[in-house]
mmCIF file of C-alpha atoms in Angstrom:
data_model
loop_
_atom_site.group_PDB
_atom_site.id
_atom_site.type_symbol
_atom_site.label_atom_id
_atom_site.label_comp_id
_atom_site.label_asym_id
_atom_site.label_seq_id
_atom_site.Cartn_x
_atom_site.Cartn_y
_atom_site.Cartn_z
ATOM 1 C CA MET Z 16 0.033 0.054 -0.114
ATOM 2 C CA ALA Z 17 3.072 2.358 0.176
ATOM 3 C CA GLN Z 18 2.792 2.325 -3.455
ATOM 4 C CA TRP Z 19 -0.693 3.794 -3.410
ATOM 5 C CA ALA Z 20 0.282 6.133 -0.577
ATOM 6 C CA ALA Z 21 3.013 7.683 -2.747
ATOM 7 C CA LEU Z 22 0.421 8.228 -5.503
ATOM 8 C CA ASP Z 23 -1.846 10.164 -3.149
ATOM 9 C CA GLU Z 24 0.588 13.093 -3.289
ATOM 10 C CA HIS Z 25 -0.063 13.378 -6.879
ATOM 11 C CA VAL Z 26 -3.959 13.272 -6.738
ATOM 12 C CA ALA Z 27 -3.954 15.644 -3.874
ATOM 13 C CA GLY Z 28 -7.162 17.986 -3.851
ATOM 14 C CA TYR Z 29 -8.485 15.980 -6.841
ATOM 15 C CA ALA Z 30 -11.311 14.531 -4.974
ATOM 16 C CA ASP Z 31 -12.575 17.995 -3.506
ATOM 17 C CA VAL Z 32 -12.392 19.401 -7.175
ATOM 18 C CA LEU Z 33 -14.656 16.601 -8.382
ATOM 19 C CA VAL Z 34 -17.157 16.950 -5.590
ATOM 20 C CA SER Z 35 -17.170 20.782 -6.198
ATOM 21 C CA ALA Z 36 -17.471 20.590 -9.925
ATOM 22 C CA CYS Z 37 -20.638 17.974 -9.619
ATOM 23 C CA ALA Z 38 -22.420 20.254 -6.963
ATOM 24 C CA THR Z 39 -23.331 22.592 -9.974
ATOM 25 C CA GLY Z 40 -22.399 20.780 -13.061
ATOM 26 C CA ARG Z 41 -19.908 23.345 -13.960
ATOM 27 C CA ARG Z 42 -16.544 22.932 -15.740
ATOM 28 C CA LEU Z 43 -13.010 23.135 -13.958
ATOM 29 C CA ASP Z 44 -11.989 26.601 -13.509
ATOM 30 C CA ARG Z 45 -8.186 27.721 -14.708
ATOM 31 C CA ALA Z 46 -6.940 27.322 -11.342
ATOM 32 C CA GLU Z 47 -8.085 23.869 -10.751
ATOM 33 C CA LEU Z 48 -6.604 22.826 -14.189
ATOM 34 C CA ASP Z 49 -3.339 24.534 -13.466
ATOM 35 C CA SER Z 50 -2.946 22.628 -10.273
ATOM 36 C CA ARG Z 51 -3.638 19.312 -12.135
ATOM 37 C CA ARG Z 52 -0.806 20.121 -14.633
ATOM 38 C CA GLU Z 53 1.485 21.052 -11.916
ATOM 39 C CA LEU Z 54 0.908 17.769 -10.188
ATOM 40 C CA GLY Z 55 1.290 15.905 -13.431
ATOM 41 C CA GLN Z 56 4.644 17.392 -13.978
ATOM 42 C CA ARG Z 57 5.877 16.544 -10.608
ATOM 43 C CA ALA Z 58 4.627 12.953 -10.954
ATOM 44 C CA ALA Z 59 6.590 12.671 -14.051
ATOM 45 C CA GLU Z 60 9.676 14.245 -12.534
ATOM 46 C CA ALA Z 61 9.540 11.729 -9.825
ATOM 47 C CA GLY Z 62 9.452 8.926 -12.194
ATOM 48 C CA PHE Z 63 5.904 7.428 -11.782
ATOM 49 C CA ALA Z 64 4.374 5.768 -14.686
ATOM 50 C CA LEU Z 65 1.384 7.653 -16.386
ATOM 51 C CA ARG Z 66 -0.773 4.354 -16.687
ATOM 52 C CA GLY Z 67 -0.755 3.840 -12.864
ATOM 53 C CA LEU Z 68 -1.575 7.409 -12.006
ATOM 54 C CA VAL Z 69 -4.399 7.463 -14.391
ATOM 55 C CA ARG Z 70 -5.664 4.256 -12.878
ATOM 56 C CA HIS Z 71 -5.471 5.991 -9.427
ATOM 57 C CA HIS Z 72 -7.468 8.936 -10.469
ATOM 58 C CA LEU Z 73 -10.168 6.609 -11.772
ATOM 59 C CA ALA Z 74 -10.088 4.797 -8.307
ATOM 60 C CA VAL Z 75 -10.505 8.075 -6.575
ATOM 61 C CA ALA Z 76 -13.585 9.063 -8.981
ATOM 62 C CA GLN Z 77 -15.069 5.774 -7.909
ATOM 63 C CA GLU Z 78 -14.827 6.639 -4.309
ATOM 64 C CA VAL Z 79 -16.268 10.038 -4.912
ATOM 65 C CA LEU Z 80 -19.264 8.856 -7.067
ATOM 66 C CA PRO Z 81 -21.422 7.983 -4.048
ATOM 67 C CA THR Z 82 -21.089 11.263 -2.504
ATOM 68 C CA VAL Z 83 -22.284 13.352 -5.560
ATOM 69 C CA PRO Z 84 -26.050 14.563 -5.975
ATOM 70 C CA ALA Z 85 -28.239 11.831 -7.815
ATOM 71 C CA GLY Z 86 -27.946 12.086 -11.549
ATOM 72 C CA ALA Z 87 -24.664 13.898 -11.507
ATOM 73 C CA ALA Z 88 -22.809 10.971 -12.949
ATOM 74 C CA ALA Z 89 -22.325 12.822 -16.346
ATOM 75 C CA SER Z 90 -21.097 16.092 -14.760
ATOM 76 C CA LEU Z 91 -18.538 13.764 -12.756
ATOM 77 C CA LEU Z 92 -17.381 11.892 -15.904
ATOM 78 C CA ALA Z 93 -16.935 15.380 -17.499
ATOM 79 C CA ALA Z 94 -14.830 16.456 -14.575
ATOM 80 C CA VAL Z 95 -12.581 13.385 -14.435
ATOM 81 C CA GLN Z 96 -11.846 13.817 -18.230
ATOM 82 C CA GLN Z 97 -10.956 17.353 -17.791
ATOM 83 C CA ALA Z 98 -8.774 16.565 -14.470
ATOM 84 C CA VAL Z 99 -6.974 13.663 -16.201
ATOM 85 C CA ASP Z 100 -6.358 15.591 -19.530
ATOM 86 C CA ALA Z 101 -4.764 18.385 -17.439
ATOM 87 C CA PHE Z 102 -2.742 16.156 -15.400
ATOM 88 C CA ALA Z 103 -1.589 14.067 -18.609
ATOM 89 C CA GLU Z 104 -0.775 17.371 -20.179
ATOM 90 C CA GLY Z 105 1.503 18.297 -17.365
ATOM 91 C CA TYR Z 106 3.067 14.798 -17.229
ATOM 92 C CA GLU Z 107 3.905 14.997 -20.884
ATOM 93 C CA ARG Z 108 5.131 18.470 -20.801
ATOM 94 C CA SER Z 109 7.829 17.257 -18.200
ATOM 95 C CA GLN Z 110 8.763 14.333 -20.243
ATOM 96 C CA HIS Z 111 9.390 16.424 -23.471
ATOM 97 C CA HIS Z 112 11.061 18.860 -21.430
ATOM 98 C CA ALA Z 113 13.532 16.053 -20.299
ATOM 99 C CA VAL Z 114 13.888 14.674 -23.464
ATOM 100 C CA ARG Z 115 14.843 18.017 -24.831
ATOM 101 C CA GLN Z 116 17.418 18.362 -22.124
ATOM 102 C CA GLU Z 117 18.653 14.969 -22.696
ATOM 103 C CA GLU Z 118 18.941 15.606 -26.490
ATOM 104 C CA ALA Z 119 20.803 18.816 -25.778
ATOM 105 C CA ALA Z 120 23.400 17.009 -23.596
ATOM 106 C CA ARG Z 121 23.839 14.330 -26.096
ATOM 107 C CA ARG Z 122 24.536 16.732 -28.849
ATOM 108 C CA GLU Z 123 26.918 18.758 -26.629
ATOM 109 C CA PHE Z 124 28.690 15.302 -25.630
ATOM 110 C CA ILE Z 125 29.053 14.383 -29.579
ATOM 111 C CA ASP Z 126 30.454 17.776 -30.477
ATOM 112 C CA ASP Z 127 32.983 17.469 -27.666
ATOM 113 C CA LEU Z 128 33.729 13.964 -28.580
ATOM 114 C CA LEU Z 129 34.167 14.557 -32.321
ATOM 115 C CA TYR Z 130 35.884 17.756 -31.826
ATOM 116 C CA GLY Z 131 38.112 17.121 -28.771
ATOM 117 C CA ARG Z 132 37.027 20.048 -27.064
ATOM 118 C CA SER Z 133 36.462 18.931 -23.223
ATOM 119 C CA ASP Z 134 38.841 17.485 -20.649
ATOM 120 C CA LEU Z 135 39.437 13.835 -21.779
ATOM 121 C CA GLY Z 136 38.986 12.636 -18.418
ATOM 122 C CA ARG Z 137 35.440 14.455 -17.763
ATOM 123 C CA LEU Z 138 34.548 13.353 -21.565
ATOM 124 C CA ALA Z 139 35.243 9.587 -20.635
ATOM 125 C CA GLU Z 140 33.015 9.901 -17.646
ATOM 126 C CA ARG Z 141 30.083 11.370 -19.831
ATOM 127 C CA ALA Z 142 30.761 8.799 -22.434
ATOM 128 C CA GLU Z 143 29.476 5.900 -20.333
ATOM 129 C CA ARG Z 144 26.055 7.575 -19.979
ATOM 130 C CA PHE Z 145 25.809 7.256 -23.817
ATOM 131 C CA GLY Z 146 27.125 3.698 -23.929
ATOM 132 C CA LEU Z 147 31.015 4.123 -24.636
ATOM 133 C CA ARG Z 148 33.895 3.301 -22.895
ATOM 134 C CA LEU Z 149 36.720 5.383 -23.977
ATOM 135 C CA SER Z 150 39.222 3.566 -22.512
ATOM 136 C CA GLN Z 151 38.912 1.067 -25.293
ATOM 137 C CA ALA Z 152 40.249 1.805 -28.908
ATOM 138 C CA HIS Z 153 37.503 2.975 -31.185
ATOM 139 C CA ALA Z 154 36.965 3.341 -34.774
ATOM 140 C CA VAL Z 155 34.706 5.935 -36.776
ATOM 141 C CA ALA Z 156 32.669 5.439 -39.955
ATOM 142 C CA VAL Z 157 30.942 8.500 -41.609
ATOM 143 C CA ALA Z 158 28.487 8.338 -44.443
ATOM 144 C CA SER Z 159 27.333 11.025 -46.840
ATOM 145 C CA GLY Z 160 24.582 11.113 -49.344
ATOM 146 C CA PRO Z 161 23.035 13.379 -51.754
ATOM 147 C CA GLU Z 162 21.131 15.354 -49.074
ATOM 148 C CA PRO Z 163 21.944 16.174 -45.411
ATOM 149 C CA TYR Z 164 20.810 13.920 -42.872
ATOM 150 C CA GLY Z 165 19.667 14.732 -39.178
ATOM 151 C CA ASP Z 166 18.781 12.466 -36.134
ATOM 152 C CA GLY Z 167 15.036 12.187 -36.495
ATOM 153 C CA TYR Z 168 15.307 11.703 -40.279
ATOM 154 C CA PRO Z 169 13.867 8.316 -41.626
ATOM 155 C CA VAL Z 170 17.086 7.345 -42.968
ATOM 156 C CA ALA Z 171 19.052 7.797 -39.661
ATOM 157 C CA ARG Z 172 16.294 5.794 -37.783
ATOM 158 C CA GLY Z 173 16.040 3.007 -40.019
ATOM 159 C CA ILE Z 174 19.979 2.444 -39.949
ATOM 160 C CA GLU Z 175 19.984 2.767 -36.063
ATOM 161 C CA SER Z 176 17.095 0.095 -35.901
ATOM 162 C CA ALA Z 177 18.869 -2.341 -38.103
ATOM 163 C CA LEU Z 178 22.066 -1.782 -36.075
ATOM 164 C CA LEU Z 179 20.714 -2.184 -32.482
ATOM 165 C CA THR Z 180 18.670 -5.303 -33.767
ATOM 166 C CA ARG Z 181 21.697 -6.995 -35.349
ATOM 167 C CA PHE Z 182 24.254 -5.891 -32.508
ATOM 168 C CA ALA Z 183 22.129 -5.752 -29.260
ATOM 169 C CA GLY Z 184 24.167 -4.876 -26.515
ATOM 170 C CA ARG Z 185 27.130 -3.660 -28.232
ATOM 171 C CA GLN Z 186 28.841 -0.513 -27.269
ATOM 172 C CA ILE Z 187 27.621 1.712 -30.374
ATOM 173 C CA LEU Z 188 27.111 5.421 -30.966
ATOM 174 C CA LEU Z 189 24.922 6.478 -33.901
ATOM 175 C CA THR Z 190 24.480 9.889 -34.624
ATOM 176 C CA THR Z 191 24.678 12.862 -37.289
ATOM 177 C CA LYS Z 192 26.956 15.618 -37.551
ATOM 178 C CA ASP Z 193 26.903 18.253 -40.341
ATOM 179 C CA GLY Z 194 24.321 16.228 -42.274
ATOM 180 C CA ARG Z 195 26.449 13.044 -42.303
ATOM 181 C CA LEU Z 196 25.555 9.857 -40.644
ATOM 182 C CA ILE Z 197 28.065 8.676 -38.097
ATOM 183 C CA CYS Z 198 28.903 5.380 -36.332
ATOM 184 C CA VAL Z 199 31.463 5.129 -33.315
ATOM 185 C CA ALA Z 200 31.976 1.165 -32.364
ATOM 186 C CA PRO Z 201 34.912 -0.330 -30.597
ATOM 187 C CA GLY Z 202 37.955 -0.978 -32.709
ATOM 188 C CA ASP Z 203 37.973 -4.590 -32.323
ATOM 189 C CA GLN Z 204 34.545 -5.070 -33.723
ATOM 190 C CA PRO Z 205 35.032 -4.004 -37.342
ATOM 191 C CA ASP Z 206 31.842 -5.993 -38.256
ATOM 192 C CA VAL Z 207 29.744 -3.351 -36.747
ATOM 193 C CA LEU Z 208 31.158 -0.581 -39.102
ATOM 194 C CA ALA Z 209 30.989 -2.915 -42.074
ATOM 195 C CA PHE Z 210 27.176 -3.538 -41.461
ATOM 196 C CA PHE Z 211 26.878 0.362 -40.811
ATOM 197 C CA ALA Z 212 28.476 0.958 -44.232
ATOM 198 C CA LYS Z 213 26.315 -1.448 -45.929
ATOM 199 C CA GLN Z 214 23.129 -0.312 -44.499
ATOM 200 C CA ALA Z 215 24.208 3.444 -45.321
ATOM 201 C CA TYR Z 216 25.094 2.741 -48.651
ATOM 202 C CA ALA Z 217 21.745 1.346 -49.458
ATOM 203 C CA ALA Z 218 19.705 3.890 -47.383
ATOM 204 C CA THR Z 219 21.390 6.955 -49.003
ATOM 205 C CA ASP Z 220 20.844 5.737 -52.553
ATOM 206 C CA GLY Z 221 24.387 5.113 -53.239
ATOM 207 C CA GLY Z 222 26.276 7.654 -50.984
ATOM 208 C CA LYS Z 223 29.766 7.156 -49.782
ATOM 209 C CA VAL Z 224 31.000 5.734 -46.661
ATOM 210 C CA ALA Z 225 34.357 6.091 -45.171
ATOM 211 C CA ILE Z 226 35.902 4.317 -42.173
ATOM 212 C CA GLY Z 227 38.858 5.479 -40.149
ATOM 213 C CA ARG Z 228 41.264 3.479 -38.385
ATOM 214 C CA SER Z 229 41.100 2.408 -34.773
ATOM 215 C CA HIS Z 230 42.900 4.444 -32.202
ATOM 216 C CA PRO Z 231 42.859 4.182 -28.362
ATOM 217 C CA GLY Z 232 41.296 6.689 -25.974
ATOM 218 C CA ALA Z 233 39.007 9.733 -26.184
ATOM 219 C CA GLY Z 234 41.362 11.362 -28.596
ATOM 220 C CA GLY Z 235 41.361 8.270 -30.716
ATOM 221 C CA VAL Z 236 37.624 8.866 -31.700
ATOM 222 C CA VAL Z 237 38.769 12.388 -32.996
ATOM 223 C CA HIS Z 238 41.535 10.930 -34.800
ATOM 224 C CA SER Z 239 39.521 8.293 -36.736
ATOM 225 C CA TYR Z 240 36.397 10.739 -37.259
ATOM 226 C CA GLU Z 241 39.121 13.147 -38.984
ATOM 227 C CA GLU Z 242 40.515 10.172 -41.032
ATOM 228 C CA ALA Z 243 37.126 9.273 -42.241
ATOM 229 C CA LEU Z 244 36.410 12.860 -43.106
ATOM 230 C CA ASN Z 245 39.541 13.292 -44.887
ATOM 231 C CA ALA Z 246 38.986 9.857 -46.927
ATOM 232 C CA LEU Z 247 35.556 11.204 -47.972
ATOM 233 C CA ASP Z 248 37.109 14.483 -49.152
ATOM 234 C CA LEU Z 249 39.945 12.646 -51.010
ATOM 235 C CA ALA Z 250 37.318 10.606 -52.814
ATOM 236 C CA GLU Z 251 35.542 13.719 -54.040
ATOM 237 C CA ARG Z 252 38.885 15.188 -55.220
ATOM 238 C CA MET Z 253 40.383 12.019 -56.868
ATOM 239 C CA GLY Z 254 36.925 10.695 -58.252
ATOM 240 C CA LEU Z 255 37.231 7.595 -56.164
ATOM 241 C CA ASP Z 256 34.353 5.337 -57.162
ATOM 242 C CA ALA Z 257 34.370 2.678 -54.358
ATOM 243 C CA PRO Z 258 31.214 2.871 -52.187
ATOM 244 C CA VAL Z 259 33.193 2.272 -48.979
ATOM 245 C CA LEU Z 260 36.588 3.883 -48.245
ATOM 246 C CA HIS Z 261 39.224 2.748 -45.628
ATOM 247 C CA ALA Z 262 41.499 5.372 -44.381
ATOM 248 C CA ALA Z 263 44.137 2.605 -43.821
ATOM 249 C CA ASP Z 264 44.111 2.016 -47.528
ATOM 250 C CA LEU Z 265 44.439 5.785 -48.487
ATOM 251 C CA LEU Z 266 47.609 6.742 -46.496
ATOM 252 C CA VAL Z 267 49.825 7.236 -49.344
ATOM 253 C CA TYR Z 268 47.805 10.206 -50.194
ATOM 254 C CA PRO Z 269 48.443 12.326 -47.089
ATOM 255 C CA VAL Z 270 52.129 11.410 -47.568
ATOM 256 C CA LEU Z 271 52.265 12.825 -50.987
ATOM 257 C CA THR Z 272 50.664 15.950 -49.810
ATOM 258 C CA ARG Z 273 52.352 16.543 -46.616
ATOM 259 C CA ASP Z 274 55.013 18.687 -48.644
ATOM 260 C CA ARG Z 275 52.493 20.672 -50.648
ATOM 261 C CA GLN Z 276 54.878 22.985 -52.085
ATOM 262 C CA ALA Z 277 57.332 20.195 -53.095
ATOM 263 C CA MET Z 278 54.282 18.271 -54.877
ATOM 264 C CA ALA Z 279 53.106 21.659 -56.735
ATOM 265 C CA ASP Z 280 56.659 22.032 -57.933
ATOM 266 C CA LEU Z 281 56.718 18.383 -59.237
ATOM 267 C CA VAL Z 282 53.257 18.877 -60.999
ATOM 268 C CA GLU Z 283 54.055 22.162 -62.765
ATOM 269 C CA SER Z 284 57.624 20.831 -63.713
ATOM 270 C CA VAL Z 285 56.334 17.267 -65.280
ATOM 271 C CA LEU Z 286 52.737 18.431 -66.256
ATOM 272 C CA GLY Z 287 53.099 22.040 -67.095
ATOM 273 C CA PRO Z 288 54.120 21.304 -70.768
ATOM 274 C CA LEU Z 289 50.688 19.630 -71.470
ATOM 275 C CA ARG Z 290 49.112 23.160 -71.608
ATOM 276 C CA LYS Z 291 50.573 23.263 -74.850
ATOM 277 C CA GLY Z 292 48.474 20.447 -76.011
ATOM 278 C CA ARG Z 293 45.569 21.055 -77.998
ATOM 279 C CA GLY Z 294 42.564 21.441 -75.600
ATOM 280 C CA GLY Z 295 44.822 22.097 -72.715
ATOM 281 C CA ALA Z 296 46.043 19.749 -70.039
ATOM 282 C CA GLN Z 297 42.940 18.267 -68.651
ATOM 283 C CA SER Z 298 42.252 15.726 -71.444
ATOM 284 C CA PHE Z 299 45.925 14.391 -71.106
ATOM 285 C CA ILE Z 300 45.348 14.087 -67.252
ATOM 286 C CA ASP Z 301 42.246 12.303 -67.914
ATOM 287 C CA THR Z 302 44.029 9.793 -70.174
ATOM 288 C CA LEU Z 303 46.899 9.302 -67.949
ATOM 289 C CA THR Z 304 44.500 8.694 -65.061
ATOM 290 C CA ALA Z 305 42.659 5.982 -66.994
ATOM 291 C CA TYR Z 306 46.044 4.310 -68.329
ATOM 292 C CA PHE Z 307 47.382 4.001 -64.674
ATOM 293 C CA ASP Z 308 44.025 2.991 -63.104
ATOM 294 C CA SER Z 309 43.667 0.273 -65.935
ATOM 295 C CA GLY Z 310 47.193 -0.946 -65.202
ATOM 296 C CA CYS Z 311 48.653 0.592 -68.135
ATOM 297 C CA VAL Z 312 46.475 -1.704 -70.310
ATOM 298 C CA ALA Z 313 45.920 0.298 -73.417
ATOM 299 C CA THR Z 314 42.765 -1.576 -74.475
ATOM 300 C CA GLU Z 315 41.169 -1.079 -71.068
ATOM 301 C CA ALA Z 316 42.009 2.679 -70.751
ATOM 302 C CA ALA Z 317 40.698 3.243 -74.140
ATOM 303 C CA ARG Z 318 37.337 1.706 -73.193
ATOM 304 C CA ARG Z 319 37.354 3.805 -70.096
ATOM 305 C CA LEU Z 320 37.613 6.933 -72.282
ATOM 306 C CA SER Z 321 35.382 5.766 -74.752
ATOM 307 C CA LEU Z 322 38.394 6.052 -77.419
ATOM 308 C CA SER Z 323 39.851 3.769 -79.990
ATOM 309 C CA VAL Z 324 42.980 2.160 -78.895
ATOM 310 C CA ARG Z 325 44.622 4.090 -81.856
ATOM 311 C CA ALA Z 326 43.376 7.442 -80.501
ATOM 312 C CA LEU Z 327 44.473 6.648 -76.937
ATOM 313 C CA THR Z 328 48.195 5.581 -78.334
ATOM 314 C CA TYR Z 329 48.115 9.072 -80.148
ATOM 315 C CA ARG Z 330 47.563 10.721 -76.870
ATOM 316 C CA LEU Z 331 50.127 8.972 -74.870
ATOM 317 C CA GLU Z 332 52.621 9.552 -77.739
ATOM 318 C CA ARG Z 333 51.641 13.271 -77.481
ATOM 319 C CA ILE Z 334 52.062 13.208 -73.866
ATOM 320 C CA HIS Z 335 55.749 11.835 -74.211
ATOM 321 C CA SER Z 336 56.406 14.451 -77.068
ATOM 322 C CA LEU Z 337 55.373 17.460 -74.577
ATOM 323 C CA THR Z 338 56.783 16.418 -71.474
ATOM 324 C CA GLY Z 339 59.639 14.047 -72.274
ATOM 325 C CA ALA Z 340 58.395 11.345 -69.991
ATOM 326 C CA ASP Z 341 57.234 8.024 -71.879
ATOM 327 C CA PRO Z 342 54.201 6.661 -69.843
ATOM 328 C CA ALA Z 343 55.136 3.097 -71.120
ATOM 329 C CA ASP Z 344 58.625 3.448 -69.565
ATOM 330 C CA PRO Z 345 58.778 2.124 -65.806
ATOM 331 C CA VAL Z 346 61.054 4.823 -64.568
ATOM 332 C CA ASN Z 347 59.080 7.699 -66.399
ATOM 333 C CA ARG Z 348 55.994 6.220 -65.384
ATOM 334 C CA TYR Z 349 56.391 6.335 -61.630
ATOM 335 C CA THR Z 350 57.186 10.102 -62.071
ATOM 336 C CA LEU Z 351 54.249 10.782 -64.259
ATOM 337 C CA GLN Z 352 51.578 8.741 -62.119
ATOM 338 C CA THR Z 353 52.961 10.609 -58.951
ATOM 339 C CA ALA Z 354 52.418 13.865 -60.834
ATOM 340 C CA VAL Z 355 49.057 13.058 -62.012
ATOM 341 C CA ILE Z 356 47.856 12.176 -58.457
ATOM 342 C CA GLY Z 357 49.392 15.222 -57.164
ATOM 343 C CA ALA Z 358 47.321 17.217 -59.901
ATOM 344 C CA ARG Z 359 44.206 15.521 -58.801
ATOM 345 C CA LEU Z 360 44.769 16.226 -55.176
ATOM 346 C CA LEU Z 361 45.648 19.825 -55.955
ATOM 347 C CA GLY Z 362 42.897 20.375 -58.409
ATOM 348 C CA TRP Z 363 45.420 21.190 -61.005
ATOM 349 C CA PRO Z 364 45.065 22.599 -63.620
ATOM 350 C CA ASP Z 365 41.808 24.414 -62.654
ATOM 351 C CA THR Z 366 43.553 25.557 -59.604
ATOM 352 C CA GLU Z 367 46.991 26.470 -60.347
ATOM 353 C CA ALA Z 368 49.391 24.661 -58.125
#
């Protein structure tokens, strides 16, 4: 009965309100409705379930029924409805406020986690509230699509449902940031990120997913997240077609651009003469890209460019003539391929190196 006693606190004055309303058949006034809303709000804050509170309201109404004037049952029913509606409104308002506070705290945590803007010790404490143990290594996957996505979007909800169903009990954080879908998972569980990538690719209608490497600690999440973002940016600049990109497979590109000026000098020195060719340098860059991407197989490169083998061969000869470097020569090939990669990374020739 202790439970009922606790519930009594949240129906205080309710019986008197019902009796007063039934005496004249009036509706509940503003003060009475406000008191019901306030009690509903307090009940929600105290953690009581709404179903049990409603049952208690009905039980009190049954106790009041024998005391009201004959024929006042309809008035009693109307008063109960008003009182319970007001009580439920206050209860729901409190819950909505708590949800908004929780969402704000979660968003603040995610911003701090992905940007490393908080004390790492404090961040680790907050992380456990959201299902992460930052003492472990974590990896981050980032998915982008043709449109921005938010936490409440059907795409985000669908992926979250699929992941939580497949990996119930796993320590996974799903969220969105800057219109992208993000999954943080323990570094020793690559199956989680692989499944996320598959779901995100399908849900975003052919978007791209990048997976950062696993790194330890709170700072490791930031590092992995930045690697994934850089991989997406690299895919756009380099025209990489793979739907899923692994930062571990792309480490050569940051190495090549670490000394940007040296790379710019190489591009200008090796490829600069291509500007003199008919149509400018870009068609030759595209030719070399297709040639190298096809393993230096002329027939495959020609197919990719929708050219005849003869036309492709002519372009390669023209490149040799302009630059002095023969794409078919192993020594020259490495220099040309490095310069072509640099040109794509730097946006050359559209953006001057």
